[in-house]
PDB file of C-alpha atoms in Angstrom:
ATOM      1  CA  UNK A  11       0.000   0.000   0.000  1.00 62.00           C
ATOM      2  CA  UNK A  12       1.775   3.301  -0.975  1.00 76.00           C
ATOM      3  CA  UNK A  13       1.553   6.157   1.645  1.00 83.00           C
ATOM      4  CA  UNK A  14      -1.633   8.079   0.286  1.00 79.00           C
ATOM      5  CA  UNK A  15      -3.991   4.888   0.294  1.00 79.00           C
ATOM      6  CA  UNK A  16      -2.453   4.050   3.850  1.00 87.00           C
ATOM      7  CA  UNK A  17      -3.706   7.900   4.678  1.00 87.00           C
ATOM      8  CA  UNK A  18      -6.764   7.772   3.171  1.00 83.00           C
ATOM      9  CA  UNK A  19      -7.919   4.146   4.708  1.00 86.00           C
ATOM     10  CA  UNK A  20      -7.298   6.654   8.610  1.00 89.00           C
ATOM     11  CA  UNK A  21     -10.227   8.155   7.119  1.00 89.00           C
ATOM     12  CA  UNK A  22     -12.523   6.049   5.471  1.00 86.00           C
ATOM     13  CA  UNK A  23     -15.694   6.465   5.110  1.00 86.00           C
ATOM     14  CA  UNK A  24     -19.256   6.177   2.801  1.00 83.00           C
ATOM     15  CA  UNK A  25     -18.611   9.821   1.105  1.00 83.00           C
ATOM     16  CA  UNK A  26     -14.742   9.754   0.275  1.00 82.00           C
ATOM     17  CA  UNK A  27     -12.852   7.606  -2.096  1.00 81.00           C
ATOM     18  CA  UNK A  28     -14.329   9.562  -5.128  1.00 88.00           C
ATOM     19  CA  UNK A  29     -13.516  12.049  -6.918  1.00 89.00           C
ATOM     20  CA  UNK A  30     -15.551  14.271  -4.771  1.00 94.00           C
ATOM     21  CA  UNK A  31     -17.726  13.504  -1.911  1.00 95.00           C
ATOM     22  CA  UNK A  32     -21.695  13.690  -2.219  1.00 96.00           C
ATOM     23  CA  UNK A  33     -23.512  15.200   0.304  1.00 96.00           C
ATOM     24  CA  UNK A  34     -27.369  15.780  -0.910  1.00 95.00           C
ATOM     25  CA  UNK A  35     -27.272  17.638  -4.227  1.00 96.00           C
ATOM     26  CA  UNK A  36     -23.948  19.142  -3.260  1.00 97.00           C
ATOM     27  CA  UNK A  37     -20.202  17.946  -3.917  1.00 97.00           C
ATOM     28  CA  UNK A  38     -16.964  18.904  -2.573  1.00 97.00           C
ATOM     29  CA  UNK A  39     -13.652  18.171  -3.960  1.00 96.00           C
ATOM     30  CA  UNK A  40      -9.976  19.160  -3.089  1.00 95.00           C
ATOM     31  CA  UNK A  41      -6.309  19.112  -4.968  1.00 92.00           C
ATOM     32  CA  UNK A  42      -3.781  20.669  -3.881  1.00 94.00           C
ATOM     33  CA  UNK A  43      -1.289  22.506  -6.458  1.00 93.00           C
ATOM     34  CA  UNK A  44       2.251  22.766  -5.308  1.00 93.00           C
ATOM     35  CA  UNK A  45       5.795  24.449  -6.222  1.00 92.00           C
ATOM     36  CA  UNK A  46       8.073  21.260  -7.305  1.00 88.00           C
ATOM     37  CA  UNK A  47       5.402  19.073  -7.055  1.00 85.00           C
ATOM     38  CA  UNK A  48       3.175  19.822 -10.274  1.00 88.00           C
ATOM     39  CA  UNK A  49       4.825  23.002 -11.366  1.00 89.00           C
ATOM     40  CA  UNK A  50       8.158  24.703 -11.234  1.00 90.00           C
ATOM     41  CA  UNK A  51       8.122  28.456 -11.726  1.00 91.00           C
ATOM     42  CA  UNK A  52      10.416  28.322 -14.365  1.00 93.00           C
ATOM     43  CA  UNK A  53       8.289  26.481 -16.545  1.00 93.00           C
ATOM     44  CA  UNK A  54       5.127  28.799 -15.801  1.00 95.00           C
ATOM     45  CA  UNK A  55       4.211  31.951 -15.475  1.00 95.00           C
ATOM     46  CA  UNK A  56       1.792  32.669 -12.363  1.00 96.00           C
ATOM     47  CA  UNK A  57      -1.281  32.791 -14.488  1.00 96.00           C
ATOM     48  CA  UNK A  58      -0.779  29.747 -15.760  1.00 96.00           C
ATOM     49  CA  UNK A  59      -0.142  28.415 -12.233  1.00 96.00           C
ATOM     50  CA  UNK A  60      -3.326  29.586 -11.223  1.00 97.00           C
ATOM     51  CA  UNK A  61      -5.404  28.560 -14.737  1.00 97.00           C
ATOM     52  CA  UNK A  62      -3.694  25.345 -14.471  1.00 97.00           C
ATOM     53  CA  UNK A  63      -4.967  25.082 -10.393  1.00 97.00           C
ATOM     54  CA  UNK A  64      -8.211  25.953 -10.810  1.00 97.00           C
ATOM     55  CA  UNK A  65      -9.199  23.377 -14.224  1.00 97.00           C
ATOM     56  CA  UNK A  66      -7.673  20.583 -12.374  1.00 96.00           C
ATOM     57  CA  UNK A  67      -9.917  21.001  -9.434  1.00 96.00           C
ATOM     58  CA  UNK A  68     -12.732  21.281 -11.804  1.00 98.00           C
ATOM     59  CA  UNK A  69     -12.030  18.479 -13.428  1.00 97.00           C
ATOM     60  CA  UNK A  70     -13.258  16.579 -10.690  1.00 97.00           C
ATOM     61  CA  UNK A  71     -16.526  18.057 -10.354  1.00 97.00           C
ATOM     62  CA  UNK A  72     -17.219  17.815 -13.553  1.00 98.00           C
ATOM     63  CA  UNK A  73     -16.195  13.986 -13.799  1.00 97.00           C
ATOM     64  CA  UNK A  74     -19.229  13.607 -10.854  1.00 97.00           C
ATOM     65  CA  UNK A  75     -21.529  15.280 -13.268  1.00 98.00           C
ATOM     66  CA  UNK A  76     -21.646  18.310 -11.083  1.00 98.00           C
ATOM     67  CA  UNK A  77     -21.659  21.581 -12.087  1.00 98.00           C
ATOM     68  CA  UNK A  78     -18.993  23.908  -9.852  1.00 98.00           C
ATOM     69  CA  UNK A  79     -20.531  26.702  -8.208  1.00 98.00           C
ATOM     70  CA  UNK A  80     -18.160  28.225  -5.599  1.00 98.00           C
ATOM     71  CA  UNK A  81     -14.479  28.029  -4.358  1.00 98.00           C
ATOM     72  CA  UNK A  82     -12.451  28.113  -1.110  1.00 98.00           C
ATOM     73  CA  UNK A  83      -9.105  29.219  -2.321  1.00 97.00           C
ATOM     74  CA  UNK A  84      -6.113  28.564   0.402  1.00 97.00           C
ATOM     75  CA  UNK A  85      -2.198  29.943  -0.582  1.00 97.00           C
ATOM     76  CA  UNK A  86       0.983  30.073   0.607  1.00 97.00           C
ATOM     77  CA  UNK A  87       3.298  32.467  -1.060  1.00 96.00           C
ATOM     78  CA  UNK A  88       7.101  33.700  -0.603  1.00 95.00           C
ATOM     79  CA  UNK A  89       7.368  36.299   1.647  1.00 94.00           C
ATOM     80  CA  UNK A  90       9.190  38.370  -1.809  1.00 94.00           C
ATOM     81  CA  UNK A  91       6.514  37.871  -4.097  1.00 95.00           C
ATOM     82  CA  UNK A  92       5.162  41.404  -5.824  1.00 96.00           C
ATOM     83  CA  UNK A  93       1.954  42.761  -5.717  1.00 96.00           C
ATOM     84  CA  UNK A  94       2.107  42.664  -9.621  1.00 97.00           C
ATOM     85  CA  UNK A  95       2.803  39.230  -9.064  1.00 96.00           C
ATOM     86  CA  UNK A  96       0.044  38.515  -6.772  1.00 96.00           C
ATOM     87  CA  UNK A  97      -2.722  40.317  -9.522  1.00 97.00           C
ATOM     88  CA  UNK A  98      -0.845  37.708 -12.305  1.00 97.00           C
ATOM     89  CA  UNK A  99      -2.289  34.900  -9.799  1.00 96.00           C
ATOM     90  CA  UNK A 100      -5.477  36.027  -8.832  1.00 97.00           C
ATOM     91  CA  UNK A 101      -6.174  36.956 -12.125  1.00 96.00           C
ATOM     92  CA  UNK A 102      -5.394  33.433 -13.567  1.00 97.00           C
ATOM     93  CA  UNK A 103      -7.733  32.275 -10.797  1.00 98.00           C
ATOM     94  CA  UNK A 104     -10.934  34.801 -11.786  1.00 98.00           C
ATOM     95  CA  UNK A 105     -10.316  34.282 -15.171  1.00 97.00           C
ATOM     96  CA  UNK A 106     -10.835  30.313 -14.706  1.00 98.00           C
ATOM     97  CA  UNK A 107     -13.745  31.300 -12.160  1.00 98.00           C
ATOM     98  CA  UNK A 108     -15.723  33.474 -14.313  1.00 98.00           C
ATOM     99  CA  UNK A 109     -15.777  30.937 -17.327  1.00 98.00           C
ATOM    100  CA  UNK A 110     -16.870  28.150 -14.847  1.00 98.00           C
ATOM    101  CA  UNK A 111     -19.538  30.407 -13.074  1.00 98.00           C
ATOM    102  CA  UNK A 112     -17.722  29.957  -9.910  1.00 98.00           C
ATOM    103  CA  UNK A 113     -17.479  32.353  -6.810  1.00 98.00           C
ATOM    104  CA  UNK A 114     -14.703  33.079  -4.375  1.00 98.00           C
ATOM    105  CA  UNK A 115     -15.913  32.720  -1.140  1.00 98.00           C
ATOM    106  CA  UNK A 116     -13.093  32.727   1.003  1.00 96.00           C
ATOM    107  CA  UNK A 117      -9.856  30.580   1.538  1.00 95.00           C
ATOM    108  CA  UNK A 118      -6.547  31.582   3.734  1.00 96.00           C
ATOM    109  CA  UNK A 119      -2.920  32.874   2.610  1.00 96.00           C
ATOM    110  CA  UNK A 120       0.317  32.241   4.501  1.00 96.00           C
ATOM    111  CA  UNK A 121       3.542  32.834   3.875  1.00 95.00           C
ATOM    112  CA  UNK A 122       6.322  30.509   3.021  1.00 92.00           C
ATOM    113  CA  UNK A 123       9.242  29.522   0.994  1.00 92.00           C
ATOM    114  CA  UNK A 124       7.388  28.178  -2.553  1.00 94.00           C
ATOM    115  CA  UNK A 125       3.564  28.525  -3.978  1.00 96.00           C
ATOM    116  CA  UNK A 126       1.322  25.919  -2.688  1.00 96.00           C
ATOM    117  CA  UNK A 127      -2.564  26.134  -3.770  1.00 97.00           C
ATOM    118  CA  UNK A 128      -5.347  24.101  -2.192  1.00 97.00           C
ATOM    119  CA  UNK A 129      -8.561  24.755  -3.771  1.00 97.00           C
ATOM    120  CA  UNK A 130     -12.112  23.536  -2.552  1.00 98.00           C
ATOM    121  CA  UNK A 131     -14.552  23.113  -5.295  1.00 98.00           C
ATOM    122  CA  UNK A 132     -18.229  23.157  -3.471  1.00 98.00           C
ATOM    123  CA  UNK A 133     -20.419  21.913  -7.328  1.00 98.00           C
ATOM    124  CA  UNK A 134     -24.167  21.002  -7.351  1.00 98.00           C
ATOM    125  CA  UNK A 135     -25.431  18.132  -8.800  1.00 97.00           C
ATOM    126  CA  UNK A 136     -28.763  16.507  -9.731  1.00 95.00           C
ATOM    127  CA  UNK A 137     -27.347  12.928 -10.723  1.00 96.00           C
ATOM    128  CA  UNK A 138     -24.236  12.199  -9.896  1.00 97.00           C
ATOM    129  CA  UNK A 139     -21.845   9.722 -11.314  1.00 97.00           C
ATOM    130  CA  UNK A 140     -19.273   8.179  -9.039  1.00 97.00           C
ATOM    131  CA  UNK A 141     -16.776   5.195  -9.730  1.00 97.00           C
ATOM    132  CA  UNK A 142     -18.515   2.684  -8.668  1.00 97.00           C
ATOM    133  CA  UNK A 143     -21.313   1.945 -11.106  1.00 97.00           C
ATOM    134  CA  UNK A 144     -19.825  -0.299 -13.909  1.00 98.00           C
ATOM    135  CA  UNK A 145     -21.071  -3.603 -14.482  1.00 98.00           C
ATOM    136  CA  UNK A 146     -20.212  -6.432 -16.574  1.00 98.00           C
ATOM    137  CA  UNK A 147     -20.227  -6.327 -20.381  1.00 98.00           C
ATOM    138  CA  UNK A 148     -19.761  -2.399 -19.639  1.00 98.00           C
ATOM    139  CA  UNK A 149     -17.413  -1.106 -22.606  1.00 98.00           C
ATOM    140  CA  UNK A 150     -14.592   1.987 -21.316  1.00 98.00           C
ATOM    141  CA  UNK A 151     -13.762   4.701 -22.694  1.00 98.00           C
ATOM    142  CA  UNK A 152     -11.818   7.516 -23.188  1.00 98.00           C
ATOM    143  CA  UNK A 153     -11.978  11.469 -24.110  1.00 98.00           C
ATOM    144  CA  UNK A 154      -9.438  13.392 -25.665  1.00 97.00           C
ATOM    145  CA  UNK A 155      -6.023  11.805 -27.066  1.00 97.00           C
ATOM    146  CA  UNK A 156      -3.648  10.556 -24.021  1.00 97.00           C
ATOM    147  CA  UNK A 157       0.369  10.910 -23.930  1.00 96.00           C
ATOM    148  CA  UNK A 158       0.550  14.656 -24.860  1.00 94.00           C
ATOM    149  CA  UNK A 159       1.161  15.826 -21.156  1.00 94.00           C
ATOM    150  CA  UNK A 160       4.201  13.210 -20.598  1.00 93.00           C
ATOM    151  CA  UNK A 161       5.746  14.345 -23.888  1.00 94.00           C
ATOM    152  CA  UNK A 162       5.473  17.897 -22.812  1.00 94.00           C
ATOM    153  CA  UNK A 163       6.696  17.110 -19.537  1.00 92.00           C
ATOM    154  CA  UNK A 164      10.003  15.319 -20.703  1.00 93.00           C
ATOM    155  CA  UNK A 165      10.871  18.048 -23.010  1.00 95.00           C
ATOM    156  CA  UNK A 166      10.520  20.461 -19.908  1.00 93.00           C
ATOM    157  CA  UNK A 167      12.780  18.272 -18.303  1.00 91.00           C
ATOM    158  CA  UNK A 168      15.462  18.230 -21.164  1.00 93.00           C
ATOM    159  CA  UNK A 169      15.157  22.502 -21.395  1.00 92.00           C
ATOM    160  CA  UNK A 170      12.615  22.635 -24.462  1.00 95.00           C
ATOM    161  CA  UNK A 171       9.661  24.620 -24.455  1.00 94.00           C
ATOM    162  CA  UNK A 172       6.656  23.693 -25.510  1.00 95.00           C
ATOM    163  CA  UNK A 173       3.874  25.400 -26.959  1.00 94.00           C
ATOM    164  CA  UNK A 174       1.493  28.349 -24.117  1.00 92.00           C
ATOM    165  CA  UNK A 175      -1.255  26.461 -25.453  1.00 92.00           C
ATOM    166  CA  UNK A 176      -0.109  22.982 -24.256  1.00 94.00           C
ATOM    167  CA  UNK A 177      -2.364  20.274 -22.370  1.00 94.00           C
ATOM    168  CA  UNK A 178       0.286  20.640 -19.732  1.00 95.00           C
ATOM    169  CA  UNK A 179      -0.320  24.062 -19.218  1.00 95.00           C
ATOM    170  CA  UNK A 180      -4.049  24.167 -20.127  1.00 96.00           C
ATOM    171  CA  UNK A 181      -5.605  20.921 -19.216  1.00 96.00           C
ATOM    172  CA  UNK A 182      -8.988  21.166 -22.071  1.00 96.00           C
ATOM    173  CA  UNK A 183     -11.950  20.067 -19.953  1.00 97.00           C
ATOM    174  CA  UNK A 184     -14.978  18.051 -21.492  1.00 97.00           C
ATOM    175  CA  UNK A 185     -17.415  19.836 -20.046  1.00 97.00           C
ATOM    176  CA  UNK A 186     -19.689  20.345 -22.652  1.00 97.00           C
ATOM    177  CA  UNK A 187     -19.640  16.449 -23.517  1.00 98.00           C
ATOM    178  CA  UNK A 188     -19.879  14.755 -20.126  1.00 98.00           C
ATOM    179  CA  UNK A 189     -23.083  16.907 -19.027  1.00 98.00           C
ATOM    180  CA  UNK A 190     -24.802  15.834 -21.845  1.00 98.00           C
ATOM    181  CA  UNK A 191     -23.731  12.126 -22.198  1.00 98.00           C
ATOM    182  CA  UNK A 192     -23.856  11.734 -18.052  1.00 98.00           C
ATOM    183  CA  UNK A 193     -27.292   9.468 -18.159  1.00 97.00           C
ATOM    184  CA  UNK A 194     -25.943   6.824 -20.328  1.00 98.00           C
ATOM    185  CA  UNK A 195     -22.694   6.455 -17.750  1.00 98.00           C
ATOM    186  CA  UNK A 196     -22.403   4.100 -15.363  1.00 98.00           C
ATOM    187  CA  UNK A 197     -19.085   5.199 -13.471  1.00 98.00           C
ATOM    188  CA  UNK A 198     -16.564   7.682 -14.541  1.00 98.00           C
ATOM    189  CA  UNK A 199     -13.607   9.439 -12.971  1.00 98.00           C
ATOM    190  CA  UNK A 200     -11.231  11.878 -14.407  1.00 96.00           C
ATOM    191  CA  UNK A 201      -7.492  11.213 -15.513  1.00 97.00           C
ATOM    192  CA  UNK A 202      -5.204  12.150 -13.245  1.00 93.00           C
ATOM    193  CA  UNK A 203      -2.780   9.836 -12.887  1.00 93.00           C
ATOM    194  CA  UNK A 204      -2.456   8.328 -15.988  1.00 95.00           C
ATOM    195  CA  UNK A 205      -4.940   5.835 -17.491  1.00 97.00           C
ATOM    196  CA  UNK A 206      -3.555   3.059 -15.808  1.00 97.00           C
ATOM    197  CA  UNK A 207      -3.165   3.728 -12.510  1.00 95.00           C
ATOM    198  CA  UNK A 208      -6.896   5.314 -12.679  1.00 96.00           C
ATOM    199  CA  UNK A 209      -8.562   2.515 -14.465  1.00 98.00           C
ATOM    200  CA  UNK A 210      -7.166   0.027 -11.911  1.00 96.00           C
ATOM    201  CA  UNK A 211      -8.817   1.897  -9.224  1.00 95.00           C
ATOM    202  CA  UNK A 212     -12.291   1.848 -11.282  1.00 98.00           C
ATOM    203  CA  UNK A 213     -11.882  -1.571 -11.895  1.00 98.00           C
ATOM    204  CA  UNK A 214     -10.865  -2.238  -8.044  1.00 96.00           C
ATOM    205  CA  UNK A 215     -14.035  -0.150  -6.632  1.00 96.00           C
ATOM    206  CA  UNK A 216     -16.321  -2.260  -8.939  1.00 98.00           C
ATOM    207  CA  UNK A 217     -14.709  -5.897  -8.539  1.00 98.00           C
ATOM    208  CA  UNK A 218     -14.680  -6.222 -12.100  1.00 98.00           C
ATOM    209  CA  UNK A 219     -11.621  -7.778 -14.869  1.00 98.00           C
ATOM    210  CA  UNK A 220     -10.639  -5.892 -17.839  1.00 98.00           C
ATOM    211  CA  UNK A 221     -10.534  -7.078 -21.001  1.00 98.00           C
ATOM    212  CA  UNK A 222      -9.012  -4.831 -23.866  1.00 98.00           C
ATOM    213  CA  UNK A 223      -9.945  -3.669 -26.856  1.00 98.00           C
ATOM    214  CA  UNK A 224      -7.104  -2.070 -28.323  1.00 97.00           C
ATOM    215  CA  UNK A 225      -3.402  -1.932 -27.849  1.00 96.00           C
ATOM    216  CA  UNK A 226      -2.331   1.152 -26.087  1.00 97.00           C
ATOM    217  CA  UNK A 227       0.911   2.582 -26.281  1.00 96.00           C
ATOM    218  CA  UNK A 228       3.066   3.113 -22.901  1.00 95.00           C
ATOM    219  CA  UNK A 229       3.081   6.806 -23.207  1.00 95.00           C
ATOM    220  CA  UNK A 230      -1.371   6.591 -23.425  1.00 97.00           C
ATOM    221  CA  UNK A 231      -1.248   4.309 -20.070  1.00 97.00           C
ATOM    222  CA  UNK A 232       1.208   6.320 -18.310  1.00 96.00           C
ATOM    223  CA  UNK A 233       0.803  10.378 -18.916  1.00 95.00           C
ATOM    224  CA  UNK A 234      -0.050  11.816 -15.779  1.00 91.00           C
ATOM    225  CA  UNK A 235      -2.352  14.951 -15.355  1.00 93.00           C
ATOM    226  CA  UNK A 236      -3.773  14.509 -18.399  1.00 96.00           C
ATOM    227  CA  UNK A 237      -7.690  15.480 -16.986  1.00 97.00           C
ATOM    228  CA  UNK A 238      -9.668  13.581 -19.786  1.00 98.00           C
ATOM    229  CA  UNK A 239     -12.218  11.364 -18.504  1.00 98.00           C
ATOM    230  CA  UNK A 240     -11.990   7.821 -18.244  1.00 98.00           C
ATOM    231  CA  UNK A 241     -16.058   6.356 -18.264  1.00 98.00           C
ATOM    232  CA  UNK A 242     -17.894   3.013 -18.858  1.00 98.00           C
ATOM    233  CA  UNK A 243     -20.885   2.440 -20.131  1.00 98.00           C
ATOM    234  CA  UNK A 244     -23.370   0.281 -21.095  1.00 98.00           C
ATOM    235  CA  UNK A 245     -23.220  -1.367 -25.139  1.00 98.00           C
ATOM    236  CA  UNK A 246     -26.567  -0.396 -25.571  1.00 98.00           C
ATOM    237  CA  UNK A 247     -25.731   3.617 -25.391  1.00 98.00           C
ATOM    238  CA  UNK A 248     -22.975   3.368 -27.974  1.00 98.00           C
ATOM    239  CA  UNK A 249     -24.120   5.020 -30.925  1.00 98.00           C
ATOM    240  CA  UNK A 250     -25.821   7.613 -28.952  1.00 98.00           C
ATOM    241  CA  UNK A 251     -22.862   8.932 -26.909  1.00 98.00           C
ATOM    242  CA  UNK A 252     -20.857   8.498 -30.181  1.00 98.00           C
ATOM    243  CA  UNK A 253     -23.651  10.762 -31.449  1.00 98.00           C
ATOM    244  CA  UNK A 254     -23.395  13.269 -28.671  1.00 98.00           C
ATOM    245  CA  UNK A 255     -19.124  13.022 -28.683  1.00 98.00           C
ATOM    246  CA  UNK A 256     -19.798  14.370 -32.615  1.00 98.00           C
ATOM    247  CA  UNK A 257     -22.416  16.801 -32.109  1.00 98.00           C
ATOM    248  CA  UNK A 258     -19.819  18.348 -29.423  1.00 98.00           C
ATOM    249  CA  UNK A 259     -17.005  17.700 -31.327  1.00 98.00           C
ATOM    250  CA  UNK A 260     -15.126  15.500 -28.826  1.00 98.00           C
ATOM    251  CA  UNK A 261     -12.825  12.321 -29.400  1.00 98.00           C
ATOM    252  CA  UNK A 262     -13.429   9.157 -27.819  1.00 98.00           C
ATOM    253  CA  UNK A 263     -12.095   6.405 -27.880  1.00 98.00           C
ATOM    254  CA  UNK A 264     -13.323   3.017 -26.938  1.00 98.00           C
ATOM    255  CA  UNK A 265     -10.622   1.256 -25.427  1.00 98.00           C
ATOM    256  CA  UNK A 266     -11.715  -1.969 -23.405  1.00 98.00           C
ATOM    257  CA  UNK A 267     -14.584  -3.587 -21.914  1.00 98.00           C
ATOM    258  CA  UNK A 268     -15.539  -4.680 -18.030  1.00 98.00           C
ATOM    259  CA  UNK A 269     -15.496  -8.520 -17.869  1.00 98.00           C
ATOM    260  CA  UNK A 270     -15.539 -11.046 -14.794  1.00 98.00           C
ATOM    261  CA  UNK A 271     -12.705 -10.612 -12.332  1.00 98.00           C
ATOM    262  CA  UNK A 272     -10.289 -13.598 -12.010  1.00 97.00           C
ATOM    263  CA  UNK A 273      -6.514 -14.476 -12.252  1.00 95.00           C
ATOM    264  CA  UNK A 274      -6.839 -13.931 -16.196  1.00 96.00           C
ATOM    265  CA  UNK A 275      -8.362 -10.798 -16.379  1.00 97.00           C
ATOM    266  CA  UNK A 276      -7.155  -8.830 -13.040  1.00 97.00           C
ATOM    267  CA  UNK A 277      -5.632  -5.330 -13.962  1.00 97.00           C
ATOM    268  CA  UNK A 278      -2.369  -4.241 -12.809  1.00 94.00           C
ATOM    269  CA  UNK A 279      -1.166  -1.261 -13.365  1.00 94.00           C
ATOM    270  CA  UNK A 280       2.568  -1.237 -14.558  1.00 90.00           C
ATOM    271  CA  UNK A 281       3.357   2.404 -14.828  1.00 92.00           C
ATOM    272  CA  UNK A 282       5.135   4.285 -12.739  1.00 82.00           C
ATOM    273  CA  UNK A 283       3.608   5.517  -9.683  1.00 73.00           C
ATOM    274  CA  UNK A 284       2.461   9.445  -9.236  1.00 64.00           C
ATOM    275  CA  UNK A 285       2.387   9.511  -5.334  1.00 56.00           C
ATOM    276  CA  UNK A 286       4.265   8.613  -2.943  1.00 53.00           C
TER     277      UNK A 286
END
């Protein structure tokens, strides 16, 4: 068990273990956003810090089939940082705000030595969709194309720059899709750390095997923070969420199916892990 499961099982309960936890029609989520954890400053300028921050967070909300409505915003900052620095940050956060329809309500700020961001998302919801759901015979899916955000990331890591409208600095949310296609999923989650680790988990929750569909390449199963969202469904939906994916103009790709769990069809993932 790696350190964050062996955390969260101190706390375990009915509402967490998702990507956000239900409570009536509302759902609150958290991710934290640290300095040489998931960003050095170097790579980023503060309003893409803060862009980047915000979409991640909701990410998850909309992955629940909730709809974000207000934010508790918590920073710690270097005790040097400008005030022209400080309006790059809080405008990268307003900007992501006001797109989303979400309010500010309050949060803390400390100082210390690097940028660390913990956002609460607090999203409404009529139905939501968790990770537990899937069934067998349940085909899984994809949005988006997977691998970009590793790519990205290695060339960071080599000195390269890569293009200011990058999935690594811009994760491209599938908003628009998911709300629409929600009542033909079963269980969903968002992408986060990389499609294998976060399919095992799916699978795990819902005691089902995996059989695939398609050969993926190591770079798909592995990219990290890549904030598509991974879904299953039911067979009998296809052609209208394929319908729906068109109308909104959003890639999917149907990857593998949900079969019965046993020695021959267990998942493991094989990628490197994200946490420690």
């Amino acid at each position: 068990m790696d350190k964050e499961s062996y955390i969260f099982n101190k706390f375990k309960n009915s509402l967490n273990g998702d990507d956000g936890a239900v409570v009536g029609k509302w759902v609150y989520s958290k991710d934290l956003f640290v300095e040489g954890v998931h960003f050095r400053r170097e790579w980023m300028s503060l309003t893409q810090i803060a862009t980047k921050s915000m979409l991640v967070n909701i990410s998850d909300a909309i992955a629940m089939n909730a709809v974000p409505k207000y934010a508790l915003l918590g920073v710690s900052l270097p005790k040097d940082i400008s005030v022209g620095e400080i309006d790059e940050l809080t405008n990268g956060f307003l900007k992501i705000a006001r797109e989303y329809g979400v309010q500010i309500i309050g949060g803390d700020t400390i100082s210390d030595e690097k940028i660390v961001i913990s956002i609460t998302i607090i999203s409404k919801t009529k139905n939501p969709i968790y990770r537990k759901g899937a069934s067998n015979g349940d085909l899984l899916a994809f949005t988006g194309n997977l691998g970009d955000v590793k790519k990205e990331f290695e060339i960071l890591e080599n000195g390269g720059k890569i293009s200011n409208d990058s999935k690594f600095y811009i994760p491209n949310l599938k908003d628009k899709f998911f709300y629409k296609v929600a009542k033909f999923i079963n269980a969903a989650m968002d992408i986060s750390d990389g499609l294998s680790k976060d399919l095992s988990r799916l699978l795990k929750v819902n005691s089902l095997g995996f059989k695939p569909l398609l050969k993926l390449s190591k770079d798909e199963l592995c990219s990290g923070e890549e904030y598509e969202i991974l879904f299953a469904f039911n067979p009998k939906f296809k052609d209208k969420i394929l319908k729906i994916a068109c109308k909104t103009n959003t890639k999917i790709t149907i990857f593998g199916q949900c079969v019965e769990l046993d020695e021959n069809t267990k998942f493991i993932n094989k990628c490197k892990e994200h946490h420690f």
